[in-house]
Short mmCIF file of C-alpha atoms and ligand atoms in Angstrom, two decimals:
data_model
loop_
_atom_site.label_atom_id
_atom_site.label_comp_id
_atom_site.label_asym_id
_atom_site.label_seq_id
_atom_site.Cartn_x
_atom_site.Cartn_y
_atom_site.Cartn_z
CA UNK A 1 96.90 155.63 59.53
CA UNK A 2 98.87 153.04 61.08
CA UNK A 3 99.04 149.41 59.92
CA UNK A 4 98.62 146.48 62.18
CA UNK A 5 101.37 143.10 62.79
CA UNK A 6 98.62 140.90 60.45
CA UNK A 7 100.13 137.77 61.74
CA UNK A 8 97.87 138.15 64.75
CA UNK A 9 95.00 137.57 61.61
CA UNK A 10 96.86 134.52 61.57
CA UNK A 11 96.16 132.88 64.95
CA UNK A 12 92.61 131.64 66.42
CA UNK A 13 90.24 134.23 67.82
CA UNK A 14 90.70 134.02 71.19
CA UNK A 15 93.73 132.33 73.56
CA UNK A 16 91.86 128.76 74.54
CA UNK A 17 90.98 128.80 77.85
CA UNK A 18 88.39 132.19 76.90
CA UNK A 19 87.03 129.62 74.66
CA UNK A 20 86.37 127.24 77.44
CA UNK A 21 85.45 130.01 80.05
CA UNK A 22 82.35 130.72 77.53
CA UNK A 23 81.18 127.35 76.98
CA UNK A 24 81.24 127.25 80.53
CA UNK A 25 79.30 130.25 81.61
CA UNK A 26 76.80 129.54 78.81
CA UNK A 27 76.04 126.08 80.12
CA UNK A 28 75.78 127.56 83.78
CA UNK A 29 73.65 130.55 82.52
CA UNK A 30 71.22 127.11 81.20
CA UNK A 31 71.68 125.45 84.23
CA UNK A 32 72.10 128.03 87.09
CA UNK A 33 71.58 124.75 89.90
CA UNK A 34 75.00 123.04 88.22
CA UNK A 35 77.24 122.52 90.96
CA UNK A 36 80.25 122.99 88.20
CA UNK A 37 83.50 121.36 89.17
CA UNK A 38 86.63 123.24 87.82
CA UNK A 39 89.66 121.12 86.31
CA UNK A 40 90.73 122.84 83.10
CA UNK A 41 93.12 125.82 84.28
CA UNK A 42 96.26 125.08 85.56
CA UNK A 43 95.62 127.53 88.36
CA UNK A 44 96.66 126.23 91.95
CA UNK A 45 94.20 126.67 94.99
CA UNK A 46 96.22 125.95 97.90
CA UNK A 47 97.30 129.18 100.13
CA UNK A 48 100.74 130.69 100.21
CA UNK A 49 103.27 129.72 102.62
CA UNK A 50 103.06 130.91 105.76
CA UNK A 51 106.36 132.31 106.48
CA UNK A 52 106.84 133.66 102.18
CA UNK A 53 103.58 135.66 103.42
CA UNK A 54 106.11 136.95 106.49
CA UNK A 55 108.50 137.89 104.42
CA UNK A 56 106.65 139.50 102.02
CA UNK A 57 104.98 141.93 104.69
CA UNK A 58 108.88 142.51 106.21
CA UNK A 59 109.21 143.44 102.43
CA UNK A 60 106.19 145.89 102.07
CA UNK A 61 107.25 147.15 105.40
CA UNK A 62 110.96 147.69 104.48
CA UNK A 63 108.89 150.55 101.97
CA UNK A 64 107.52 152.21 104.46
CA UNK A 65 110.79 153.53 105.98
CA UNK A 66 112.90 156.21 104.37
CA UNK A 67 116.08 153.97 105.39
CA UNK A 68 115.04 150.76 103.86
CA UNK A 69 112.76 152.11 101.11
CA UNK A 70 113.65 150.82 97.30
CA UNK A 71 112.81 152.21 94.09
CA UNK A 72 113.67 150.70 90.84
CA UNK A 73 115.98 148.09 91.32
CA UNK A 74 119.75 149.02 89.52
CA UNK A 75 119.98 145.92 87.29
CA UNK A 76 116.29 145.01 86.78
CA UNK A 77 117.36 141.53 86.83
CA UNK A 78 116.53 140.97 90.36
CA UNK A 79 118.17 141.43 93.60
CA UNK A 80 121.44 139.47 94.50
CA UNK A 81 119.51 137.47 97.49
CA UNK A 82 116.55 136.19 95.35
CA UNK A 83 119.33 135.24 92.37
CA UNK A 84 121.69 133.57 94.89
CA UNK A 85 118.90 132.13 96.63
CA UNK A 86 117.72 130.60 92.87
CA UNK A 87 121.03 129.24 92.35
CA UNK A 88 121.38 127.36 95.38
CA UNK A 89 118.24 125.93 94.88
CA UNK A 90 119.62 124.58 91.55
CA UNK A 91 122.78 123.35 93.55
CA UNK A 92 120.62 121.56 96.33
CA UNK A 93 119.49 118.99 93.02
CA UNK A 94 123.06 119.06 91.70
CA UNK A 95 122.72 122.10 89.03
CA UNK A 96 125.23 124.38 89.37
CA UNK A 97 124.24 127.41 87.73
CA UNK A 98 125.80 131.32 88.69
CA UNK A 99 123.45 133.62 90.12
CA UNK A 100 124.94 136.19 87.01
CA UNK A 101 122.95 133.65 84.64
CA UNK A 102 119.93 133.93 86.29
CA UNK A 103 117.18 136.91 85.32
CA UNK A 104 114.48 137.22 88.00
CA UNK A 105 110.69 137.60 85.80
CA UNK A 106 106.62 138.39 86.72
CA UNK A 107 106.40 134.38 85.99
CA UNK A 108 107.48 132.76 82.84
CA UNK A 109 104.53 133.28 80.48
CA UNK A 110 106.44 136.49 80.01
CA UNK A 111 109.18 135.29 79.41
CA UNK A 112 108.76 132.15 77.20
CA UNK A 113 107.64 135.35 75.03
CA UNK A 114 109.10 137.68 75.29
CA UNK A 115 112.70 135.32 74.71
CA UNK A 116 111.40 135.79 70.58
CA UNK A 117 112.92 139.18 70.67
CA UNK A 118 116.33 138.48 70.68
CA UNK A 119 115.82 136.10 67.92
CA UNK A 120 115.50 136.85 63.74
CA UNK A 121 112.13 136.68 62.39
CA UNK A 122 113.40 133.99 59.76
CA UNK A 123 114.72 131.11 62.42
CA UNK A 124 112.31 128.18 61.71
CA UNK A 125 111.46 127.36 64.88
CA UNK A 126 110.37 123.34 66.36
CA UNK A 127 107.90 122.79 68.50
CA UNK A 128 106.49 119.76 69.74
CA UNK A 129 102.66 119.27 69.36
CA UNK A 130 100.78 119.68 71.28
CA UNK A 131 102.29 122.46 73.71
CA UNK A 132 101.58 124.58 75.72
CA UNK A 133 99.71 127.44 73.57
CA UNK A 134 102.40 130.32 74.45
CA UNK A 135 104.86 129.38 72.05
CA UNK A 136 102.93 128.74 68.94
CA UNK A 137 101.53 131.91 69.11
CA UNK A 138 104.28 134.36 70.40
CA UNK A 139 106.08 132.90 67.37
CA UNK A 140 103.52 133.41 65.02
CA UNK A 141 103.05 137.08 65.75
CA UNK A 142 106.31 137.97 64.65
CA UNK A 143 105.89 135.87 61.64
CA UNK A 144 108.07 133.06 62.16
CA UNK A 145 107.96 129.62 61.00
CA UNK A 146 106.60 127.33 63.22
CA UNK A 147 107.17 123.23 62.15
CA UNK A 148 105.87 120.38 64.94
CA UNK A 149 107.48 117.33 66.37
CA UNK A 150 104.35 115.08 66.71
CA UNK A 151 104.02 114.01 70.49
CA UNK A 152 101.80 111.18 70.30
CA UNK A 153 100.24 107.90 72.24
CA UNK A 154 103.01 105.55 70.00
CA UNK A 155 105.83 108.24 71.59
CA UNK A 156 104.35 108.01 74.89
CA UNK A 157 103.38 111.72 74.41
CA UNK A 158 107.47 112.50 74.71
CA UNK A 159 108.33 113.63 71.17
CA UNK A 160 111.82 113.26 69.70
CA UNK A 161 114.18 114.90 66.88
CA UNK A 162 113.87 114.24 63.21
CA UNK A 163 117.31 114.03 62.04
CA UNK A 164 115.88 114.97 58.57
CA UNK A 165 114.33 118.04 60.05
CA UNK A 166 116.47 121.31 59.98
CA UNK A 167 115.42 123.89 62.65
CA UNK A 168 116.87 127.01 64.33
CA UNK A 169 114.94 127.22 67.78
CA UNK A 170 113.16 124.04 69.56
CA UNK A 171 110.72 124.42 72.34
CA UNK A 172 110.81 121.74 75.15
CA UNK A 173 108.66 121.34 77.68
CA UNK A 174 108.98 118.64 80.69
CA UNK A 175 107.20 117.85 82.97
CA UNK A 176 105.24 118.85 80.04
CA UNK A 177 102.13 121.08 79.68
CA UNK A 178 99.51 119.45 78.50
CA UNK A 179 100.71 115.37 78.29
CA UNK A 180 102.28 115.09 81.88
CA UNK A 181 104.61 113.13 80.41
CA UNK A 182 108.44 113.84 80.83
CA UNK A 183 111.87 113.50 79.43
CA UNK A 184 114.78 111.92 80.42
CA UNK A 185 118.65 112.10 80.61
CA UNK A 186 118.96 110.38 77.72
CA UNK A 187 116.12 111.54 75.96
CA UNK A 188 117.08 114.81 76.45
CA UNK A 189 121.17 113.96 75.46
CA UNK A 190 119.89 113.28 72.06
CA UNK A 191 117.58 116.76 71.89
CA UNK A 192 120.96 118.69 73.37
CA UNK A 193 123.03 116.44 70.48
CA UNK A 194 120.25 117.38 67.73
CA UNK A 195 120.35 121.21 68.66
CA UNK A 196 124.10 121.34 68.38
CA UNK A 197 124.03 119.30 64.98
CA UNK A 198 121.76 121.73 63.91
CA UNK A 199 123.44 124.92 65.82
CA UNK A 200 119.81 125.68 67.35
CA UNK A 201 119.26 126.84 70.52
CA UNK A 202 116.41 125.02 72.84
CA UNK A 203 113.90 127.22 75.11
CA UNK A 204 113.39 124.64 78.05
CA UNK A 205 110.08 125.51 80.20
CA UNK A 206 110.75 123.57 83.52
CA UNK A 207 107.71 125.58 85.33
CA UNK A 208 106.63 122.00 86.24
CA UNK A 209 110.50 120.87 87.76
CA UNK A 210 108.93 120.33 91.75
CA UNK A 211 106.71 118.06 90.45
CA UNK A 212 109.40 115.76 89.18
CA UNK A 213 109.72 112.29 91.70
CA UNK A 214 111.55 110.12 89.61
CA UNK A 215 114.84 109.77 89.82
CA UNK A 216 116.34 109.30 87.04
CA UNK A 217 114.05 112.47 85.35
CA UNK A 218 116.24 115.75 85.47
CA UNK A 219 114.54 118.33 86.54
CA UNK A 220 116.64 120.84 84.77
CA UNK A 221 118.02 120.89 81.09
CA UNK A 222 121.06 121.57 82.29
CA UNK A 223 121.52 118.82 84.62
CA UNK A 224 122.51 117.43 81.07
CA UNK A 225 126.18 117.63 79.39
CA UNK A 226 126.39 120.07 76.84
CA UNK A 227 122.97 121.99 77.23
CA UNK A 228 124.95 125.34 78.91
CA UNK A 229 126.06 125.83 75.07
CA UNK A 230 122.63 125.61 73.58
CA UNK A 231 119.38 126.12 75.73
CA UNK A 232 117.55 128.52 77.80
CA UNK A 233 115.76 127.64 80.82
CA UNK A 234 112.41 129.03 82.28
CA UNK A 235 110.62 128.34 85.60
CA UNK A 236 108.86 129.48 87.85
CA UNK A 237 107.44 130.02 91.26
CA UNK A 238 103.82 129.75 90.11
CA UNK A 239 102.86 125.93 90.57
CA UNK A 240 106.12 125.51 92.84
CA UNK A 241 104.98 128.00 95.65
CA UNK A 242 101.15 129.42 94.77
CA UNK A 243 102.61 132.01 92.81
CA UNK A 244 100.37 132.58 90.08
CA UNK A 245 98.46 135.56 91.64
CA UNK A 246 101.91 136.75 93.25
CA UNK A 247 103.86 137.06 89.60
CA UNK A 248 107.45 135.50 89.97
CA UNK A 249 109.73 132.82 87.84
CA UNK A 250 113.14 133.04 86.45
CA UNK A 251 114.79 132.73 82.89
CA UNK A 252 118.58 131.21 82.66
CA UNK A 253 120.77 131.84 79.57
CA UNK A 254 123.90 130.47 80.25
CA UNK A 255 127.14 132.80 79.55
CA UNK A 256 128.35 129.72 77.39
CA UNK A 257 125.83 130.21 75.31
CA UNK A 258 126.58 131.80 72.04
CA UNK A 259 125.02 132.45 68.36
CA UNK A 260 127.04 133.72 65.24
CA UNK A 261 125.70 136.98 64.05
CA UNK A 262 125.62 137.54 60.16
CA UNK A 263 128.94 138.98 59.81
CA UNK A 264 130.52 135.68 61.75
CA UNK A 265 130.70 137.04 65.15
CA UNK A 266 129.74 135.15 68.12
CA UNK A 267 127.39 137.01 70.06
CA UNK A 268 126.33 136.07 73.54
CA UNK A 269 122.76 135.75 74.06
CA UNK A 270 122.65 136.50 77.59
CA UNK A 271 123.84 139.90 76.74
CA UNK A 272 121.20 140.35 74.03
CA UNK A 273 118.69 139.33 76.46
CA UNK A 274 120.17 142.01 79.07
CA UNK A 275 119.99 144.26 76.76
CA UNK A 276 116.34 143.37 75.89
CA UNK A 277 115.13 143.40 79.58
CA UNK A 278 116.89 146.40 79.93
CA UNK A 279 114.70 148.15 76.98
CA UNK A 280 111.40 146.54 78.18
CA UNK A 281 111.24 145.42 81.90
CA UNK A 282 111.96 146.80 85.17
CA UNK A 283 112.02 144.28 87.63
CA UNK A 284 109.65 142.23 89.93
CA UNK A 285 108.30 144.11 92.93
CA UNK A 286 110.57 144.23 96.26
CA UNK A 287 108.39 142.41 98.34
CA UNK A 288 107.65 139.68 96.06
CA UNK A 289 110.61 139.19 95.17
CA UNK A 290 111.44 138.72 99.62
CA UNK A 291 108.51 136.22 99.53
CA UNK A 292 110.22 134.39 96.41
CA UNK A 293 113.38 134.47 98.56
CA UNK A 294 111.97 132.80 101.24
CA UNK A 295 110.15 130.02 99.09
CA UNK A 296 113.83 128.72 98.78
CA UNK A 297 114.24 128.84 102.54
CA UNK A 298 114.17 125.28 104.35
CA UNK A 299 111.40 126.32 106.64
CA UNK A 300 109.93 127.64 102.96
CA UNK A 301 110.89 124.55 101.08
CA UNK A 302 109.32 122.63 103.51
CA UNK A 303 106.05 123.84 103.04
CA UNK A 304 105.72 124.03 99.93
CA UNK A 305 106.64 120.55 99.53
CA UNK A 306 103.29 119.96 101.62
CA UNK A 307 101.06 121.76 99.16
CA UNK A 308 102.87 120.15 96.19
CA UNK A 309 101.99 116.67 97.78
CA UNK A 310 99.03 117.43 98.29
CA UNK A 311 98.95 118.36 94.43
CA UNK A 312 100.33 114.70 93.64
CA UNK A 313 97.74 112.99 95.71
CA UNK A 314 94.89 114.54 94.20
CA UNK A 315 97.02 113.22 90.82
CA UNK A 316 96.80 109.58 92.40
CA UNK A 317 92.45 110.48 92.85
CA UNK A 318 92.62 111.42 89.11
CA UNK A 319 94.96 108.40 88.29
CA UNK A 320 93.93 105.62 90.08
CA UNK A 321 90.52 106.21 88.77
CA UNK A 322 91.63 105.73 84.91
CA UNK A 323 93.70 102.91 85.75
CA UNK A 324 89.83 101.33 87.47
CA UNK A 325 87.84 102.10 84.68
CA UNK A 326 90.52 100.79 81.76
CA UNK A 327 91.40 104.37 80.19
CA UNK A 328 94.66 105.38 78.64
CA UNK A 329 96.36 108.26 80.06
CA UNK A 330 100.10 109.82 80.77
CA UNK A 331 101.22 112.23 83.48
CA UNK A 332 100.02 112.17 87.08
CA UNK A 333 103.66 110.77 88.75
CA UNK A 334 105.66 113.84 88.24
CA UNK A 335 103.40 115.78 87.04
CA UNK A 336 100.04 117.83 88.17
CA UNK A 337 98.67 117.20 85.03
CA UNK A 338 96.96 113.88 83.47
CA UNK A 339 96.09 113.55 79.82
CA UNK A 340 93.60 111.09 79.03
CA UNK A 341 92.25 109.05 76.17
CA UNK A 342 89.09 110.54 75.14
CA UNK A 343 86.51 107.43 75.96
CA UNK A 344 84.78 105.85 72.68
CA UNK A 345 86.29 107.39 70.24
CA UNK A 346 84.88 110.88 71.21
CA UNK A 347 87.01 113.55 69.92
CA UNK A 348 88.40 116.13 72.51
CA UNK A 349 85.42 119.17 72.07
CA UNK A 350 83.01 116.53 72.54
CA UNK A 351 84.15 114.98 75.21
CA UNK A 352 84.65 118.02 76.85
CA UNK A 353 80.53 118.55 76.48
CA UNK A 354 80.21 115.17 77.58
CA UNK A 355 81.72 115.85 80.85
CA UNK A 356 79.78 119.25 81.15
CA UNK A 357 76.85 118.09 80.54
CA UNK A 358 76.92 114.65 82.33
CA UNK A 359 79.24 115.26 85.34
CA UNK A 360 79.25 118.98 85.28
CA UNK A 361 82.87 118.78 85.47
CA UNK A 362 85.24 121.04 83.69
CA UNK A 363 88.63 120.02 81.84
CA UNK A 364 90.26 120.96 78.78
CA UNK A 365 90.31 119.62 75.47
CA UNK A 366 93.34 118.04 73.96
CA UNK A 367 92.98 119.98 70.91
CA UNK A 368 93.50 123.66 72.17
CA UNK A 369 97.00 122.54 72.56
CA UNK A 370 97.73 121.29 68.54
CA UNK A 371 96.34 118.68 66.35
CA UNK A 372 98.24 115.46 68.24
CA UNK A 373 95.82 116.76 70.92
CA UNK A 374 92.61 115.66 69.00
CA UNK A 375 90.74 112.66 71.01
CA UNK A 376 92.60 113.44 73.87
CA UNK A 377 92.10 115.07 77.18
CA UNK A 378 93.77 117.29 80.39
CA UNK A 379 92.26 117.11 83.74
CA UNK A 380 94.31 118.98 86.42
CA UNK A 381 95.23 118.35 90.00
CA UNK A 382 95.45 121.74 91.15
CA UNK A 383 91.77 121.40 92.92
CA UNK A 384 90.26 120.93 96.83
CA UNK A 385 90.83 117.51 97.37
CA UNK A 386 87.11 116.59 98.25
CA UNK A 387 86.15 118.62 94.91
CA UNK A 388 88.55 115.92 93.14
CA UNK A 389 87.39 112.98 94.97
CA UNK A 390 83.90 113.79 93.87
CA UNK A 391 84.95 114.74 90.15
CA UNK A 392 86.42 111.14 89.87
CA UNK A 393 83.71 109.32 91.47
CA UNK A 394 81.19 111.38 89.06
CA UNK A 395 83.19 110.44 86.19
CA UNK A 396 83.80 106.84 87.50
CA UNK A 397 79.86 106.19 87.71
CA UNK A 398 79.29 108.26 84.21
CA UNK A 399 82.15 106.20 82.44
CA UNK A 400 81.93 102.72 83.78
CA UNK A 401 80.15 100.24 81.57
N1 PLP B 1 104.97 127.33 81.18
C1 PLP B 1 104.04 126.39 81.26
C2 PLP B 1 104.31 125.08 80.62
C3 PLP B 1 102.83 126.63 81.91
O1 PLP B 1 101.90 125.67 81.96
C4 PLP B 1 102.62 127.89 82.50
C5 PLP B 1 101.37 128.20 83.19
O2 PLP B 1 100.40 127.52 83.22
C6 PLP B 1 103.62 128.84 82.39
C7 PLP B 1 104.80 128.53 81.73
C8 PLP B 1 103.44 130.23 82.91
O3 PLP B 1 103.50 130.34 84.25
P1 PLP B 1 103.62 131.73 84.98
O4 PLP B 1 103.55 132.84 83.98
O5 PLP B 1 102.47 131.78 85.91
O6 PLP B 1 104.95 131.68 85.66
#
């Protein structure tokens, strides 16, 4: 008889937003006339680019003929012209990053866990709370320790390094999933400083990086000195292009980047990972990976810079209607996400009923993603813009005193 991994004992039932889905459908099973509006899942609504659609029927097309047909890809790290095409995208905000770095994924919730393998079971690892659920968990199925940097409303929801606190692998997240709120150079000078102090490496999700329109707010770790020699960078294509039903992202592990093995030799992660995706992964399908191609495009970046605005004005809906009725909140500038202060006092499950039952609108509780969560709140901007519009002015008239 075989025995199980009983750290998955260890983490709650079900991943949060199954949770939510059956509060949801119970509520509409009650109340079949609800006319339910849906911000909770970070999903994105807006239609793929017109000419990534092109070139991902070129792609499928390409399949058809014996002379341009593929089959698995030699490296399984993606082809040259979607890695090339990643770099320069890095280049065109002053990143320069080789295309050899670069690992082309199916979108970086794979990724972000799938990284744990290449690391020992007994690295404490940091992460700040609350996050985005991914990490906690992959972590805790292998067993690991998992310690918190408390994100909070006195930190403006941007947590930063206990100098007392020893760690061997941080988590970072920014534009951050769930607070909205981001880092900056500096703030993330003193995380690089902190992880070399400590010789830890940092796992850096930038999936939110487009969303980024402040200046001074990198929107890669490595647009920082010193992070090539300890961090790890994932993205993604999903909330940059409407890729989350099309499966595409990318993970970067520097060749700088190196960790001592137990006899005292330095072994290059990248390699380990290589070796990993090697092992486990064969690649991202051709034609999606010619539609991820031509996201980076100008005629591509171009519009998807039209659905991402229209992402940030629906942010501005959600916003400017906090800022009206007097309610605390972060995220919303570069970020699709705003995280609000649960009104009266209510704590974040409650509030979430609240809004079900009241507004029949749909968000996510602050405490699915850690205990600094509690009494707070995530709406997303992902939605129709009419659908938003009329969320807000629901909540406006249920919330204003
Ligand atoms: N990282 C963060 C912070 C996210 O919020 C998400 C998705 O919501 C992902 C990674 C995963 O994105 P995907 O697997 O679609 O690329």
């Amino acid at each position: 008889m075989p025995t199980i991994n009983e750290n998955f004992l260890k983490l709650e039932k079900n991943y949060l937003f199954i949770n939510i889905a059956k509060k949801v459908n119970a509520y509409i099973a009650a109340h079949p006339e609800a006319d339910i509006i849906r911000m909770g899942i970070g999903d994105v609504t807006q239609p793929i680019a017109k000419c990534v659609v092109e070139a991902m029927k070129k792609g499928a097309d390409e399949m058809g003929v014996k002379e341009t047909f593929k089959g698995y890809e030699d490296s399984g790290a993606g082809y040259d012209f979607l890695r090339k095409a990643v770099s320069g995208y890095y280049k065109s905000f002053g990143v320069d990053i080789p295309a050899s770095d670069i690992r082309i994924n199916d979108g970086a919730k794979s990724d972000c866990g799938n990284i744990v393998d290449i690391f020992g079971n007994d690295n404490t690892v940091l992460i700040t709370d609350p996050a985005y659920p991914v990490y906690v968990d992959t972590n805790l199925m292998n067993g690991r320790k998992v310690i918190y940097a408390d994100s909070n409303e006195e930190n403006g929801f941007a947590a930063m390094p206990d100098e007392n606190v020893k760690c061997d692998i941080i988590y970072l997240c920014s534009p951050n999933n769930p607070t909205g709120s981001v880092y900056t150079k500096e703030q993330l000078k003193t995380w690089i400083d902190y992880a070399k102090k400590n010789s830890a490496v940092i796992i850096y999700d930038a999936a939110y990086e487009a969303f980024i329109t402040e200046k001074d707010v990198p929107r890669s770790i490595f647009a920082v000195e010193g992070a090539k020699e300890c961090a790890i960078e994932m993205c993604s294509l999903s909330k940059t292009a409407g890729f989350t039903g099309m499966r595409c992202g990318y993970t970067v592990v520097p060749h700088e980047l190196t960790v001592k093995a137990s006899d005292g030799t330095e072994v290059s992660l990248a390699q380990l990972w290589g070796r990993r995706e090697g092992s486990k992964f064969n690649g991202v399908s051709y034609p999606v990976q010619c539609a991820a191609a031509a996201v980076f495009t100008p005629e591509g970046l171009k519009e998807i810079r039209e659905n991402i605005e229209y992402y940030q004005r629906n942010a501005k809906v959600i916003a400017d209607t906090f800022d009206e009725l007097g309610i605390k909140y972060t995220g919303g500038k570069n970020s699709p996400y705003i995280w609000l202060k649960c009104p009266d006092g209510m704590g974040s499950w409650e509030f979430f009923d609240f809004l079900l039952e009241k507004a029949n609108v749909v968000g996510t509780p602050g405490e699915g993603f850690g205990k600094n969560g509690e009494g707070w709140f995530r709406l997303t901007a992902f939605g129709d813009k009419d659908r938003t519009v009329e969320a807000m002015g629901r909540i406006r008239d249920l919330l204003k005193k």
